[in-house]
Short mmCIF file of N, CA and C and ligand atoms in Angstrom, two decimals:
data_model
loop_
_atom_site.label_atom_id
_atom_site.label_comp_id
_atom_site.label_asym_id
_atom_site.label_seq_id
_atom_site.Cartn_x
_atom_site.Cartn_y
_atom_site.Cartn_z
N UNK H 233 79.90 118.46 30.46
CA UNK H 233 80.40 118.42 31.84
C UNK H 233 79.24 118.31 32.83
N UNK H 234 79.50 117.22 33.89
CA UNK H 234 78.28 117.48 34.77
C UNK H 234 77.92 118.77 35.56
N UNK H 235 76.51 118.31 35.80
CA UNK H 235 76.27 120.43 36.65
C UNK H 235 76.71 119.90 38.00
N UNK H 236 77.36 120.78 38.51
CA UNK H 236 77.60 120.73 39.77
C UNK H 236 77.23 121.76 40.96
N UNK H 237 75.72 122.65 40.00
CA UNK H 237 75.63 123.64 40.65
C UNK H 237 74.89 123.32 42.06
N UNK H 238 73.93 122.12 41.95
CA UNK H 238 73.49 122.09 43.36
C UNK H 238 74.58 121.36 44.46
N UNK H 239 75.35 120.79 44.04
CA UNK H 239 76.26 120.12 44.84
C UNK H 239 77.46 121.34 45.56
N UNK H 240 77.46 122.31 44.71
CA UNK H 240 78.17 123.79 45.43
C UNK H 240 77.09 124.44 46.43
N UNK H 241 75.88 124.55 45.88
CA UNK H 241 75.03 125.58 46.58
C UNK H 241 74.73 124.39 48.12
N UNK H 242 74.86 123.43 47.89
CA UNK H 242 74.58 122.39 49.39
C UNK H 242 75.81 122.81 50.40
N UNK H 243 77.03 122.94 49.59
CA UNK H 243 78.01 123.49 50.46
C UNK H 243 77.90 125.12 50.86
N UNK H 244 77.57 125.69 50.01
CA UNK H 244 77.53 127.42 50.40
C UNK H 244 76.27 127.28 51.44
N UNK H 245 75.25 126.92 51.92
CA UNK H 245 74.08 126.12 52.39
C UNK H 245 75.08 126.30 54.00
N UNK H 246 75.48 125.42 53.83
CA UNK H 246 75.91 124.73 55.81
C UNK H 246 77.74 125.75 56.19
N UNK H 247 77.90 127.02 55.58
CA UNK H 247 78.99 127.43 55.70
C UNK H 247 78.56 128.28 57.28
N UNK H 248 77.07 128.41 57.61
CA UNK H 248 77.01 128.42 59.44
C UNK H 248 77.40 127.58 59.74
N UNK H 249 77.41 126.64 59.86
CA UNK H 249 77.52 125.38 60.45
C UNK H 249 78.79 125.21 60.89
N UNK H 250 79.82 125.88 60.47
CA UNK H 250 81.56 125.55 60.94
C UNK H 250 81.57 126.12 62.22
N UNK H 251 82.78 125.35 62.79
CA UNK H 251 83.18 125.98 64.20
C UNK H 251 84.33 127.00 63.98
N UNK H 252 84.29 128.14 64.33
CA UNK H 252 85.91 128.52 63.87
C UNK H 252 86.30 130.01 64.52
N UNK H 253 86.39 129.50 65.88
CA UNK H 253 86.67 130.95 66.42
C UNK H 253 88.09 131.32 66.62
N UNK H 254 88.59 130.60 66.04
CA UNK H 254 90.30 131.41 66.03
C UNK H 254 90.85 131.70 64.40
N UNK H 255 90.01 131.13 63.79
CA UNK H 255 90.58 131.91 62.44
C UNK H 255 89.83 132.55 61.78
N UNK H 256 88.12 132.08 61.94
CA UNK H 256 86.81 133.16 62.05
C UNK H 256 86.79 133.19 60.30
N UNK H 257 87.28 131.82 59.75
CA UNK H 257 87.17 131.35 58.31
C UNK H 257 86.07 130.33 58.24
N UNK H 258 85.33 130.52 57.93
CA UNK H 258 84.32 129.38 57.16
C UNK H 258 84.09 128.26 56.20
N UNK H 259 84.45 127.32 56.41
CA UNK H 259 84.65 126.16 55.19
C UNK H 259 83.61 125.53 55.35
N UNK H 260 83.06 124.98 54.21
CA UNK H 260 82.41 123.68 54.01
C UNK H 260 82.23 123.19 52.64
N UNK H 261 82.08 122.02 52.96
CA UNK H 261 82.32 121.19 51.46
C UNK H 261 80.85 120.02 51.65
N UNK H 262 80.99 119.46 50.26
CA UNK H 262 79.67 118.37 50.20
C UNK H 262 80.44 117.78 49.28
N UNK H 263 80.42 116.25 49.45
CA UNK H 263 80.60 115.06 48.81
C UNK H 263 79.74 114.52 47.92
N UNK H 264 80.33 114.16 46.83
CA UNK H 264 79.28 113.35 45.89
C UNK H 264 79.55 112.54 45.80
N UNK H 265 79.12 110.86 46.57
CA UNK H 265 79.25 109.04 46.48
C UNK H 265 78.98 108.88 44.52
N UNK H 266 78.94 108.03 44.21
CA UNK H 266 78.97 107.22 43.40
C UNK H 266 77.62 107.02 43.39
N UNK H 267 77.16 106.53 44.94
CA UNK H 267 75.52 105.84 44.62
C UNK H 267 74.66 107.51 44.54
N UNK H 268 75.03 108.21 45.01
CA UNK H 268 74.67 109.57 44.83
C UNK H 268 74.28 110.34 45.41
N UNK H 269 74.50 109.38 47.08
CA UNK H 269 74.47 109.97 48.35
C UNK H 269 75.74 111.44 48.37
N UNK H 270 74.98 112.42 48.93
CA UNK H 270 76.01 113.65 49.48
C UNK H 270 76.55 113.90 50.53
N UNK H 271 77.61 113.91 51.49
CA UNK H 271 78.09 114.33 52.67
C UNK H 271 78.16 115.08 52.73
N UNK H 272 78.29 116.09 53.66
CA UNK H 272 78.49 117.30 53.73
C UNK H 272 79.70 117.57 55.08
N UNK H 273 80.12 118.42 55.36
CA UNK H 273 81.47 118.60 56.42
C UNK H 273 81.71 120.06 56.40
N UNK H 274 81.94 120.56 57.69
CA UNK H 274 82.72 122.26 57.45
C UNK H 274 83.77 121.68 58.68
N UNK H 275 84.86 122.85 58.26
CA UNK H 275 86.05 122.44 59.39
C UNK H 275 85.40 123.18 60.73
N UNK H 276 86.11 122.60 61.96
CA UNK H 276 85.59 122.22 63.41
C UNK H 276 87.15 122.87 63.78
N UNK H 277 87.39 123.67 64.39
CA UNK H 277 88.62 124.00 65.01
C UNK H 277 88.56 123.45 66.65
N UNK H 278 89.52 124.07 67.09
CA UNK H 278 90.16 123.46 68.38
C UNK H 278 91.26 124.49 69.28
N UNK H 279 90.68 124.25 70.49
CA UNK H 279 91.73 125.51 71.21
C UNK H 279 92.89 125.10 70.93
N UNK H 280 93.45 123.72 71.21
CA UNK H 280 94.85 123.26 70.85
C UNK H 280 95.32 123.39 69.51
N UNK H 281 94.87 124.03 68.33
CA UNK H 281 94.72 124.42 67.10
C UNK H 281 94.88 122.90 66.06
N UNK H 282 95.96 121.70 66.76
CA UNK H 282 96.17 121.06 65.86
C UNK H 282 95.04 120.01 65.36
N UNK H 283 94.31 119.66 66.95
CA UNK H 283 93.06 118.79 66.42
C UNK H 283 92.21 119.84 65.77
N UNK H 284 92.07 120.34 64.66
CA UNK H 284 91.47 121.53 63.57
C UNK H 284 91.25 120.77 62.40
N UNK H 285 90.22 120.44 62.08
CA UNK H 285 89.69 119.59 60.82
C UNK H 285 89.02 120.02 59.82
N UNK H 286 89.50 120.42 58.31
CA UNK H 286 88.97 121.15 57.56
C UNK H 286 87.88 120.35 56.77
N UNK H 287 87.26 120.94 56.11
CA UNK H 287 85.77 120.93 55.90
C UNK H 287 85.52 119.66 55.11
N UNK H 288 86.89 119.62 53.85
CA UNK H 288 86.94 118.71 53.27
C UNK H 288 87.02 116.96 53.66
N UNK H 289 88.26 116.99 54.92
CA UNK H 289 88.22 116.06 55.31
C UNK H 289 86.96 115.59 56.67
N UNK H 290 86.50 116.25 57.16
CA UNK H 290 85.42 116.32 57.26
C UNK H 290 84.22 115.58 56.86
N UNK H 291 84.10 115.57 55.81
CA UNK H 291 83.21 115.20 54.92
C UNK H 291 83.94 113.65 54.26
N UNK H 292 84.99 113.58 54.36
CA UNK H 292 85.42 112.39 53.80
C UNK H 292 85.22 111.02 54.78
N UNK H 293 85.28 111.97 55.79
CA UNK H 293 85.77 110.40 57.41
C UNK H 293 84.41 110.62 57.63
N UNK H 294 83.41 111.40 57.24
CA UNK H 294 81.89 111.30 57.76
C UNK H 294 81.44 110.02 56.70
N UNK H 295 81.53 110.05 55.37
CA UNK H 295 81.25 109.44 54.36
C UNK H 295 81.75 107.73 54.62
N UNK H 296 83.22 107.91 54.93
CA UNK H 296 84.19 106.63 55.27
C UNK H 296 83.73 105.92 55.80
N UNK H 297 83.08 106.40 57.34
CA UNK H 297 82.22 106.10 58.28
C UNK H 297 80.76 105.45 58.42
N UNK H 298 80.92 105.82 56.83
CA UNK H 298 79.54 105.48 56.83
C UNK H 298 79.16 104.86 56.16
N UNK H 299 80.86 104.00 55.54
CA UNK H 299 80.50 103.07 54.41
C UNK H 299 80.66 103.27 52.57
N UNK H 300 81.06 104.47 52.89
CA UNK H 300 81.13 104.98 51.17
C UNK H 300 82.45 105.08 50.94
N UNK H 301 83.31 104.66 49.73
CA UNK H 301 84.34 104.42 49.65
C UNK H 301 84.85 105.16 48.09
N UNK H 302 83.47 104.55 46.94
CA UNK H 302 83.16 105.28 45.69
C UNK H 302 82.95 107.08 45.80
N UNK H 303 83.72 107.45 44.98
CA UNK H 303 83.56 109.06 45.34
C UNK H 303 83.62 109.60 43.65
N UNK H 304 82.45 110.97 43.70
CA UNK H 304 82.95 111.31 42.25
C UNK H 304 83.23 112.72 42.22
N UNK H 305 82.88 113.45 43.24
CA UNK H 305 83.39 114.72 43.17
C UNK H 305 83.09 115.10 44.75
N UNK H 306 83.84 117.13 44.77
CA UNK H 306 83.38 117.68 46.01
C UNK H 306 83.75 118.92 45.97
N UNK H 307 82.64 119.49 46.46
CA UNK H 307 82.89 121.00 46.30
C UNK H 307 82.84 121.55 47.63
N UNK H 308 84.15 122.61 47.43
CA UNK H 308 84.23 123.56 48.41
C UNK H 308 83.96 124.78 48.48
N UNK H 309 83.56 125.33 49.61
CA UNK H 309 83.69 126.77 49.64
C UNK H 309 84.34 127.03 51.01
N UNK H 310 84.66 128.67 50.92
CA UNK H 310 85.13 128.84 52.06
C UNK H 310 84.33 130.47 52.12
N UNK H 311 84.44 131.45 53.62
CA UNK H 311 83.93 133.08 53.29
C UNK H 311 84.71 133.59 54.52
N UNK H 312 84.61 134.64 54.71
CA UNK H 312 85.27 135.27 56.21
C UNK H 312 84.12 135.37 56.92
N UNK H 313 84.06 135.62 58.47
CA UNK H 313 83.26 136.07 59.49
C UNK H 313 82.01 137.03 59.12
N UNK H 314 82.81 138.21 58.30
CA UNK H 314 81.88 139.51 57.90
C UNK H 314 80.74 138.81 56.56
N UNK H 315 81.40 138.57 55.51
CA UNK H 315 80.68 137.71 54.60
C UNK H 315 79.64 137.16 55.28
N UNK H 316 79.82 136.39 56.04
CA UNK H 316 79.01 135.17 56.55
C UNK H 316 77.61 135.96 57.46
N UNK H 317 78.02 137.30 58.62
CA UNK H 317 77.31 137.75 59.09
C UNK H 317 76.39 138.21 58.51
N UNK H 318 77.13 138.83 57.37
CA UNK H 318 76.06 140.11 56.45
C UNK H 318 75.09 139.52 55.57
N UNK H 319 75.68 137.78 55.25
CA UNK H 319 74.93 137.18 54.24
C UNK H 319 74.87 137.04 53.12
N UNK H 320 75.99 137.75 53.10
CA UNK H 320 76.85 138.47 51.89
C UNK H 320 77.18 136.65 51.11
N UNK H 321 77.38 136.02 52.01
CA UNK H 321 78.25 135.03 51.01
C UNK H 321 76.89 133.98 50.41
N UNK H 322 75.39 134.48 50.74
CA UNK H 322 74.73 134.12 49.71
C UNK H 322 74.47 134.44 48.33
N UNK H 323 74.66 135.94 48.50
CA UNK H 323 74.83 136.25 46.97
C UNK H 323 76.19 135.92 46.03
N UNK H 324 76.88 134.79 46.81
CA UNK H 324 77.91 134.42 46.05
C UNK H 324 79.47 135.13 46.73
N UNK H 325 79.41 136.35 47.28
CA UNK H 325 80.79 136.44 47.51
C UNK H 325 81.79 136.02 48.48
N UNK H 326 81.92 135.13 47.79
CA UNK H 326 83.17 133.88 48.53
C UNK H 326 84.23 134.69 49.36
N UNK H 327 85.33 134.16 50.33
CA UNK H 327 86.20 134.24 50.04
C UNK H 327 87.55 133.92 49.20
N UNK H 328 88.39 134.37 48.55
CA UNK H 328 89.52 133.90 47.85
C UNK H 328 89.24 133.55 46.88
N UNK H 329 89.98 133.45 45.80
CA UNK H 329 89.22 133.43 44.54
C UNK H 329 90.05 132.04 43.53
N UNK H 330 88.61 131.67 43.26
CA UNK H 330 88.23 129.81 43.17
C UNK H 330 89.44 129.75 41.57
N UNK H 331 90.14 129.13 41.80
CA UNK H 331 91.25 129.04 40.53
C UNK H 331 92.80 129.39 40.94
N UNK H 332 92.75 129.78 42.03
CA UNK H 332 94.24 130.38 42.51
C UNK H 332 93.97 129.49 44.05
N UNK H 333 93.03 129.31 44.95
CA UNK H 333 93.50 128.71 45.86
C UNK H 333 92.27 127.46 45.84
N UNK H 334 92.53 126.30 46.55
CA UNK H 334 92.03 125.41 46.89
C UNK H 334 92.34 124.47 48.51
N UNK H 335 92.00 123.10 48.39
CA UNK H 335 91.97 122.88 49.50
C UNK H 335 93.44 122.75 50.12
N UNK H 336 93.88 122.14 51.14
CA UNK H 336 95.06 122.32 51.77
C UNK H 336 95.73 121.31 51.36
N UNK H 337 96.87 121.16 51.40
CA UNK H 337 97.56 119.51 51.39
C UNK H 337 97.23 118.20 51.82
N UNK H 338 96.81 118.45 53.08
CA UNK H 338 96.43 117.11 53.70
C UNK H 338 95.44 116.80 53.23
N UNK H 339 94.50 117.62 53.13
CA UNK H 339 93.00 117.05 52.20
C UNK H 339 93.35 116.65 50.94
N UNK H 340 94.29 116.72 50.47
CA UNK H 340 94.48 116.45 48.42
C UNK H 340 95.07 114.76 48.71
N UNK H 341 95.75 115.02 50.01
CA UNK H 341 96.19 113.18 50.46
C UNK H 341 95.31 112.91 51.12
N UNK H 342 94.27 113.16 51.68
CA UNK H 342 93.26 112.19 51.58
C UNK H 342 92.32 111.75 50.70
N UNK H 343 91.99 112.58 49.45
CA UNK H 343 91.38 112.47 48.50
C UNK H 343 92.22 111.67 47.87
N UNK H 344 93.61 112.01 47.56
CA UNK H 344 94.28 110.94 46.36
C UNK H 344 94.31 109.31 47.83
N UNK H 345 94.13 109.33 48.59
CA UNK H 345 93.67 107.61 49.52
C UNK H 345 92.07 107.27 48.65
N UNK H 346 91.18 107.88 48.46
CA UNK H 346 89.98 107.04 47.83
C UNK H 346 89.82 107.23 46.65
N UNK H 347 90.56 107.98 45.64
CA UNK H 347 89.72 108.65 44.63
C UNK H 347 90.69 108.55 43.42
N UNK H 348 90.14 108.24 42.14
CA UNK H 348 91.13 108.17 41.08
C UNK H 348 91.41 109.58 40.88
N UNK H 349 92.66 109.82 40.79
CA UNK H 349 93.13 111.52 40.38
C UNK H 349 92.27 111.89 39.10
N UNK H 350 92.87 111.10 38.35
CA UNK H 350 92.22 111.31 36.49
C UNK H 350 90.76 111.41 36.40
N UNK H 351 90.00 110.85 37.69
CA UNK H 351 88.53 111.46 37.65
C UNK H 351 88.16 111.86 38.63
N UNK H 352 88.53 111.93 39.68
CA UNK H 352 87.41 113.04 41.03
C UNK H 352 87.91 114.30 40.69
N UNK H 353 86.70 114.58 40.67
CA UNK H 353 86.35 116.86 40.35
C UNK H 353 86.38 117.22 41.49
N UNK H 354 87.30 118.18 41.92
CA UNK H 354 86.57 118.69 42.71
C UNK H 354 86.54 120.29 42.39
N UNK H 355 85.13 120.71 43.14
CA UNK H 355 84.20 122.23 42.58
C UNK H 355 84.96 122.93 43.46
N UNK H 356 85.37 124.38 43.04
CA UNK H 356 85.87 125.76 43.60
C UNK H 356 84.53 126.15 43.22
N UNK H 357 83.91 127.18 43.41
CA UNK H 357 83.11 128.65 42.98
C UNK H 357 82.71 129.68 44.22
N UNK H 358 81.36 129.84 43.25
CA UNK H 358 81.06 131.05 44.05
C UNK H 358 79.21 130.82 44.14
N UNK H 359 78.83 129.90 43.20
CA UNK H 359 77.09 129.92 43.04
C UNK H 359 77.17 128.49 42.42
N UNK H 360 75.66 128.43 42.26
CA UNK H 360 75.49 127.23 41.15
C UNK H 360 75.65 127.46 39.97
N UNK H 361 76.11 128.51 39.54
CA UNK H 361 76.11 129.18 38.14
C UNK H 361 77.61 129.78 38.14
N UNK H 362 78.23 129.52 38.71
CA UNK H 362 79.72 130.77 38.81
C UNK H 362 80.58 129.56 40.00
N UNK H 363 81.37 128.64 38.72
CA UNK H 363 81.88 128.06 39.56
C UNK H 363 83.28 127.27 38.62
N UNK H 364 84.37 126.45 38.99
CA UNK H 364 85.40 126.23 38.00
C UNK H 364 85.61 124.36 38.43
N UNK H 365 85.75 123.48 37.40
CA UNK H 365 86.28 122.21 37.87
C UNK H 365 87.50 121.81 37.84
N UNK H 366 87.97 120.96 38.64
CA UNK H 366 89.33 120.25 38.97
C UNK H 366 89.32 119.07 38.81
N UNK H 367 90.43 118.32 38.05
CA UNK H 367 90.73 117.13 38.31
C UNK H 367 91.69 117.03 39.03
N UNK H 368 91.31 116.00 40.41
CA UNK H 368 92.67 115.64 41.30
C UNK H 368 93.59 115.81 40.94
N UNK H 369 93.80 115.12 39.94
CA UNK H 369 95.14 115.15 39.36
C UNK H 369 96.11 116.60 38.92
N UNK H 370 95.47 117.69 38.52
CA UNK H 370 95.87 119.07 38.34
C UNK H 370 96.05 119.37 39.74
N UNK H 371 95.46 119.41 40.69
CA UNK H 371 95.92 119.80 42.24
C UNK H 371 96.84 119.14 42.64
N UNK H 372 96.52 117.97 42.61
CA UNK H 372 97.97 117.20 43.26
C UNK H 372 98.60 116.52 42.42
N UNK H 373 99.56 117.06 41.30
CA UNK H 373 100.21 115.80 40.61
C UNK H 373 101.28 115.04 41.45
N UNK H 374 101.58 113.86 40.81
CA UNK H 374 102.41 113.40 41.14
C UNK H 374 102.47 112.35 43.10
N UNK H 375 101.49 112.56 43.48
CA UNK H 375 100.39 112.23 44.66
C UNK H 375 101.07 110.87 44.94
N UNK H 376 101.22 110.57 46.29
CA UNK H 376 101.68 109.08 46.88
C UNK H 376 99.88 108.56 47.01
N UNK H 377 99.88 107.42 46.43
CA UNK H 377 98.73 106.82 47.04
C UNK H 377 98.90 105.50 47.32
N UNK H 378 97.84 104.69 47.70
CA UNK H 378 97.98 102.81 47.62
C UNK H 378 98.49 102.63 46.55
N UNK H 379 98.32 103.10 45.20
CA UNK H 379 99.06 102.09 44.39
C UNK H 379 100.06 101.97 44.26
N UNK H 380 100.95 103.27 45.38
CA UNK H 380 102.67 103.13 45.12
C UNK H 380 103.29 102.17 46.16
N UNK H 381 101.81 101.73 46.51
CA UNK H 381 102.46 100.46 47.92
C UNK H 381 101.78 99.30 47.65
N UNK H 382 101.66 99.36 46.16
CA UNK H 382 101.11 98.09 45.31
C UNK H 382 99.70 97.01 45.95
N UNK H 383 98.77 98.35 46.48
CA UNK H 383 97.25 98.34 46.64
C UNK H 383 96.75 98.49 45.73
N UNK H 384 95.86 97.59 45.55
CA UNK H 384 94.99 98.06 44.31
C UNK H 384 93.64 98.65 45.38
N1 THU Y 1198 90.26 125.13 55.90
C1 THU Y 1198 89.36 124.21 55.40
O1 THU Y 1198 88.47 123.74 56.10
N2 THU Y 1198 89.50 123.84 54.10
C2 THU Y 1198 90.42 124.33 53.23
O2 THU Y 1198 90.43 123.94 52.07
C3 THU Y 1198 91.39 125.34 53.68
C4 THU Y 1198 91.36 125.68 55.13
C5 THU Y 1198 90.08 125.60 57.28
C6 THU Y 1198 91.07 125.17 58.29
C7 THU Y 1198 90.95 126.26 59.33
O3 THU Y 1198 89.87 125.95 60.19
C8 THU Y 1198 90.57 127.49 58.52
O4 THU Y 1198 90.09 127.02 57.28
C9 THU Y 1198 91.70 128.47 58.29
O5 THU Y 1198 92.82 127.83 57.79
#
């Protein structure tokens, strides 16, 4: 299995970096291209709550944007406010625990728009060493994508 430990620790890395003063949750994720460029993204909230963009997609429309279309994996993390202050979520303690929750809906439909289910991983954990993989396809079975509108 590939390591995916630095491609988690790049995301546990920029989990300052989110905006998030109304839910005071921390996300961020990092992209792995094909050519082997990384994106990176944390969700950006919004007083109007709905323009609120999570970390994942984030990182996808940064990547999109920029020309990358090939994707082979992406790892998330997420921590609370206190975690994050104390620093706590460098020694690994996440919030929520990586195997029971993942990213949201709308991010699993934007991932199943670029990404073959049967191979994009994407990383849950907690370290570069303490972490679990996903295939799209186990998160989202059964997924509308282009090919059900006969896109290749
Ligand atoms: N969030 C993400 O960025 N990614 C996820 O996978 C789940 C939720 C964000 C959205 C919102 O800013 C905050 O976490 C609480 O839902």
């Amino acid at each position: 299995m590939t390591d995916y430990g630095k491609l988690l620790e790049m995301a546990i890395k920029d989990l300052d970096k989110s905006y998030v003063p109304y839910s005071h949750f921390h996300c961020s994720a990092a992209l792995l291209c094909s050519d082997g460029t990384i994106v990176k993204g944390v969700n950006i909230e919004n007083a109007a709550y709905t323009p609120t963009i999570c970390a994942e997609r984030c990182a996808f429309f940064k990547a999109v944007s920029e020309g990358h279309r090939d994707f082979v994996a992406i790892a998330v993390v997420g921590c609370s406010e206190e975690a994050l202050e104390s620093g706590e979520y460098k020694e690994g303690h996440l919030a929520g625990e990586y195997g029971n929750s993942g990213p949201c809906g709308v991010c699993r439909q934007v991932m199943q728009e670029f990404c073959d289910p049967d191979k994009f991983d994407i990383i849950l954990g907690r370290s570069a060493t303490d972490y679990k993989v996903f295939k799209l396809k186990e998160m989202y079975p059964y997924g509308f994508g282009p090919a059900d509108l006969g896109i290749k």
